[in-house]
mmCIF file of C-alpha atoms in Angstrom:
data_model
loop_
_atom_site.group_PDB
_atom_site.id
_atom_site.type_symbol
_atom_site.label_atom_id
_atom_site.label_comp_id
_atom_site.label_asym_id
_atom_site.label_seq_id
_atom_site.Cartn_x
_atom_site.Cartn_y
_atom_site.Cartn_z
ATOM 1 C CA UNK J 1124 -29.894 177.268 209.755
ATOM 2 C CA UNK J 1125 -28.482 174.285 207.726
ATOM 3 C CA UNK J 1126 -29.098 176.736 204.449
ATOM 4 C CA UNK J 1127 -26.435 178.834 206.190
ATOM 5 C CA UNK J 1128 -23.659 176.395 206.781
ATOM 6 C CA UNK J 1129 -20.601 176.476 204.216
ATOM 7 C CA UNK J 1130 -18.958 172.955 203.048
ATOM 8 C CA UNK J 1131 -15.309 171.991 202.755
ATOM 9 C CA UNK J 1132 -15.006 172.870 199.163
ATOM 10 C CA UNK J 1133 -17.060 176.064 198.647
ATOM 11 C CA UNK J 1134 -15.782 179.583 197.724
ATOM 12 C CA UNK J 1135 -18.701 181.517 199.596
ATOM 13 C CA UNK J 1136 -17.639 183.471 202.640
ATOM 14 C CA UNK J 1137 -13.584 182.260 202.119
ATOM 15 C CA UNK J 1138 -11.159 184.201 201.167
ATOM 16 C CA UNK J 1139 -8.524 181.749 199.207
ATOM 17 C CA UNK J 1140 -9.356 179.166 197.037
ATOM 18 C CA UNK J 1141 -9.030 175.235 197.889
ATOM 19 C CA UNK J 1142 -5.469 173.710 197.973
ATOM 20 C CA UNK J 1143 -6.524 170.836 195.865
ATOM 21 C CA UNK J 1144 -8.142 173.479 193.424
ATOM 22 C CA UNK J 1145 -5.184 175.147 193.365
ATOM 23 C CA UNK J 1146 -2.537 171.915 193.023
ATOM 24 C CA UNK J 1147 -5.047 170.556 189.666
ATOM 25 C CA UNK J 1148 -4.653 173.847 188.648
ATOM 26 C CA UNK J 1149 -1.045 173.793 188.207
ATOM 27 C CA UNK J 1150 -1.273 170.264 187.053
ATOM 28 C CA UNK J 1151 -3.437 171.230 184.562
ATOM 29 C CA UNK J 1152 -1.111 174.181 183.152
ATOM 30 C CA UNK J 1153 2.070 171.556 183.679
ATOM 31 C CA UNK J 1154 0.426 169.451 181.084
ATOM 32 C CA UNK J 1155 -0.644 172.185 178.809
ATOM 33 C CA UNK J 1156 3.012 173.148 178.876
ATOM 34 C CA UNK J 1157 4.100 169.647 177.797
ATOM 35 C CA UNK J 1158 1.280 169.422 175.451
ATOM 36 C CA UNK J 1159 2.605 173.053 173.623
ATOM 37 C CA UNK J 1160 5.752 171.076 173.707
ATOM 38 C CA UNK J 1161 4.712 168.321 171.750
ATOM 39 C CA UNK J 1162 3.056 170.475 169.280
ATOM 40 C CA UNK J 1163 5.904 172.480 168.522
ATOM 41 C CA UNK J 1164 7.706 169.481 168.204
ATOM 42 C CA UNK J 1165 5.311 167.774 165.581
ATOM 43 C CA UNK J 1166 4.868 170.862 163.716
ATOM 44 C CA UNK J 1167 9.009 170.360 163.700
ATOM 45 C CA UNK J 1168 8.660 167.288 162.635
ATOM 46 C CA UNK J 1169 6.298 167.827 159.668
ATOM 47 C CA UNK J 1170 8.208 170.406 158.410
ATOM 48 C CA UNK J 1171 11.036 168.685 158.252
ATOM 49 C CA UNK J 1172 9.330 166.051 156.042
ATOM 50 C CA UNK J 1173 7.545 168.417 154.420
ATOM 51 C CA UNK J 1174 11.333 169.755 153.367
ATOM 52 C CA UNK J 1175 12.776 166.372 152.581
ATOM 53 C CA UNK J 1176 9.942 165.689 150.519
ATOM 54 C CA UNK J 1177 10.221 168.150 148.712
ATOM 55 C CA UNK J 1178 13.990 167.617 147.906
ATOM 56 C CA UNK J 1179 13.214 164.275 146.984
ATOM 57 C CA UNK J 1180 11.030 165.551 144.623
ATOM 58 C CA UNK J 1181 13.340 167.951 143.467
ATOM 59 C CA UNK J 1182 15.944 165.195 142.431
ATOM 60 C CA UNK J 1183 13.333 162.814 141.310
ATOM 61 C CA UNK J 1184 12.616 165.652 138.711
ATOM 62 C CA UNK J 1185 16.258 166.761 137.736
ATOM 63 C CA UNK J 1186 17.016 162.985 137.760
ATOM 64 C CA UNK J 1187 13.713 162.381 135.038
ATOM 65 C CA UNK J 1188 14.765 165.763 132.580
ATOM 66 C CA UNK J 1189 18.844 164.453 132.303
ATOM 67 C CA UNK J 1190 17.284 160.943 131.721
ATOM 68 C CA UNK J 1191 14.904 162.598 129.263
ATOM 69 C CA UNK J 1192 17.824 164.914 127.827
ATOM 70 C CA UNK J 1193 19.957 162.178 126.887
ATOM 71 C CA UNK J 1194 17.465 159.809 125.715
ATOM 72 C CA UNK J 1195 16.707 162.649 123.311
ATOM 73 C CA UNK J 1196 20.453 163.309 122.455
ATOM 74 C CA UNK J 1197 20.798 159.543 121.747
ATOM 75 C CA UNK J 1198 17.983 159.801 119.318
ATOM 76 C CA UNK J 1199 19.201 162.690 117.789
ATOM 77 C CA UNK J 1200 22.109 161.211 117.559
ATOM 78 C CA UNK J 1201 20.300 157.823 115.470
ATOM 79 C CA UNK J 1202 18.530 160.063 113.122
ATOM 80 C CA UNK J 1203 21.654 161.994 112.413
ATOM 81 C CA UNK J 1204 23.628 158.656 111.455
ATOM 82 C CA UNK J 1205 20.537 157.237 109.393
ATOM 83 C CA UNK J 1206 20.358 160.965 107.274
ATOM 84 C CA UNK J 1207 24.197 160.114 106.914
ATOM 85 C CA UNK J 1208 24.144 156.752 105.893
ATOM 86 C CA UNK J 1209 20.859 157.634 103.791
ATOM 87 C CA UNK J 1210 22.918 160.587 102.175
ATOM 88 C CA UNK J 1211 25.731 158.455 102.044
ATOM 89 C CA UNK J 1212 23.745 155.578 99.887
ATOM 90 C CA UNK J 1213 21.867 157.737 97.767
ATOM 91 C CA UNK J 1214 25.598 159.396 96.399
ATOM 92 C CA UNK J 1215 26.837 156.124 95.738
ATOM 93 C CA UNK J 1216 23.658 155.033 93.684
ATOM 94 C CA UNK J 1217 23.767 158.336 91.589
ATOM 95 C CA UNK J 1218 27.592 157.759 91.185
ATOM 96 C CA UNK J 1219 27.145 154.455 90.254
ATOM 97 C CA UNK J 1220 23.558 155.203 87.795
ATOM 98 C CA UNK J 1221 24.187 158.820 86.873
ATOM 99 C CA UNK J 1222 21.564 158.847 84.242
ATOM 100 C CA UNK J 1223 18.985 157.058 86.126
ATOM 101 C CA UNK J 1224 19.238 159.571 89.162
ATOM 102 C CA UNK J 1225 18.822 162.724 86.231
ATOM 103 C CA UNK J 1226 15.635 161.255 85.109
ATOM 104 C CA UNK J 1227 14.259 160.799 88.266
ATOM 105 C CA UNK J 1228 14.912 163.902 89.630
ATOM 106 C CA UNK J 1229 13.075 165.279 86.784
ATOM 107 C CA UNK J 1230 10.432 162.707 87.150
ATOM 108 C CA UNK J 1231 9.868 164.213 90.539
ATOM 109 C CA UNK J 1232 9.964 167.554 89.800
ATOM 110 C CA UNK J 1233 7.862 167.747 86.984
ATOM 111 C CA UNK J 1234 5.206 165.942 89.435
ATOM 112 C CA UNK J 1235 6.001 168.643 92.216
ATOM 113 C CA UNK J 1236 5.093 171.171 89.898
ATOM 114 C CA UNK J 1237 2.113 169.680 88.212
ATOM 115 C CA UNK J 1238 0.573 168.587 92.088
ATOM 116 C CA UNK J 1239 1.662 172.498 93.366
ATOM 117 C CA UNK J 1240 0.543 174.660 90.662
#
């Protein structure tokens, strides 16, 4: 006879379910709620740095190729003066040694064409 008897908290023979079953129940979907909530707002959150990060990196780069473009410019810019000033030497010599520069420009190319036959 005691096999037969149902306890407090048992679903056999009752129709509903327990009030306690049912209040962790909605406890327990409350906090799933709030934890969906939190989620979404992390997954927010690291998209948001995810976005920044990427513009940072984005200026970081345009920032490197202008420094990189006018260091380049600037260097142009010295070997351009030194061909001038080289140019610029090397007419005043011949002007100055008009002979000398003839015979080494044939000096030259007579070796040119000896080494390039």
């Amino acid at each position: 006879m005691a096999d037969n008897a149902q306890t407090p908290g048992s679903s056999f023979g009752t129709p509903g379910q327990d009030p306690k079953t049912q209040a962790d129940r909605a406890n327990l979907e409350e906090q799933l709620g709030r934890l969906r909530e939190d989620v979404a707002g992390l997954s927010d959150a690291v998209k948001s740095l995810a976005s920044h990060g990427a513009d940072d990196v984005r200026r970081q780069a345009y920032a490197l190729r202008d420094d990189v473009r006018q260091r380049g410019e600037q260097y142009l810019r010295q070997a351009q003066d030194a061909a001038s000033d080289l140019e610029e030497e090397m007419s005043e010599r011949i002007r100055a040694e008009p002979i000398k520069a003839v015979l080494i420009a044939a000096g030259v190319g007579y070796l040119y064409a000896r080494l390039f036959r």
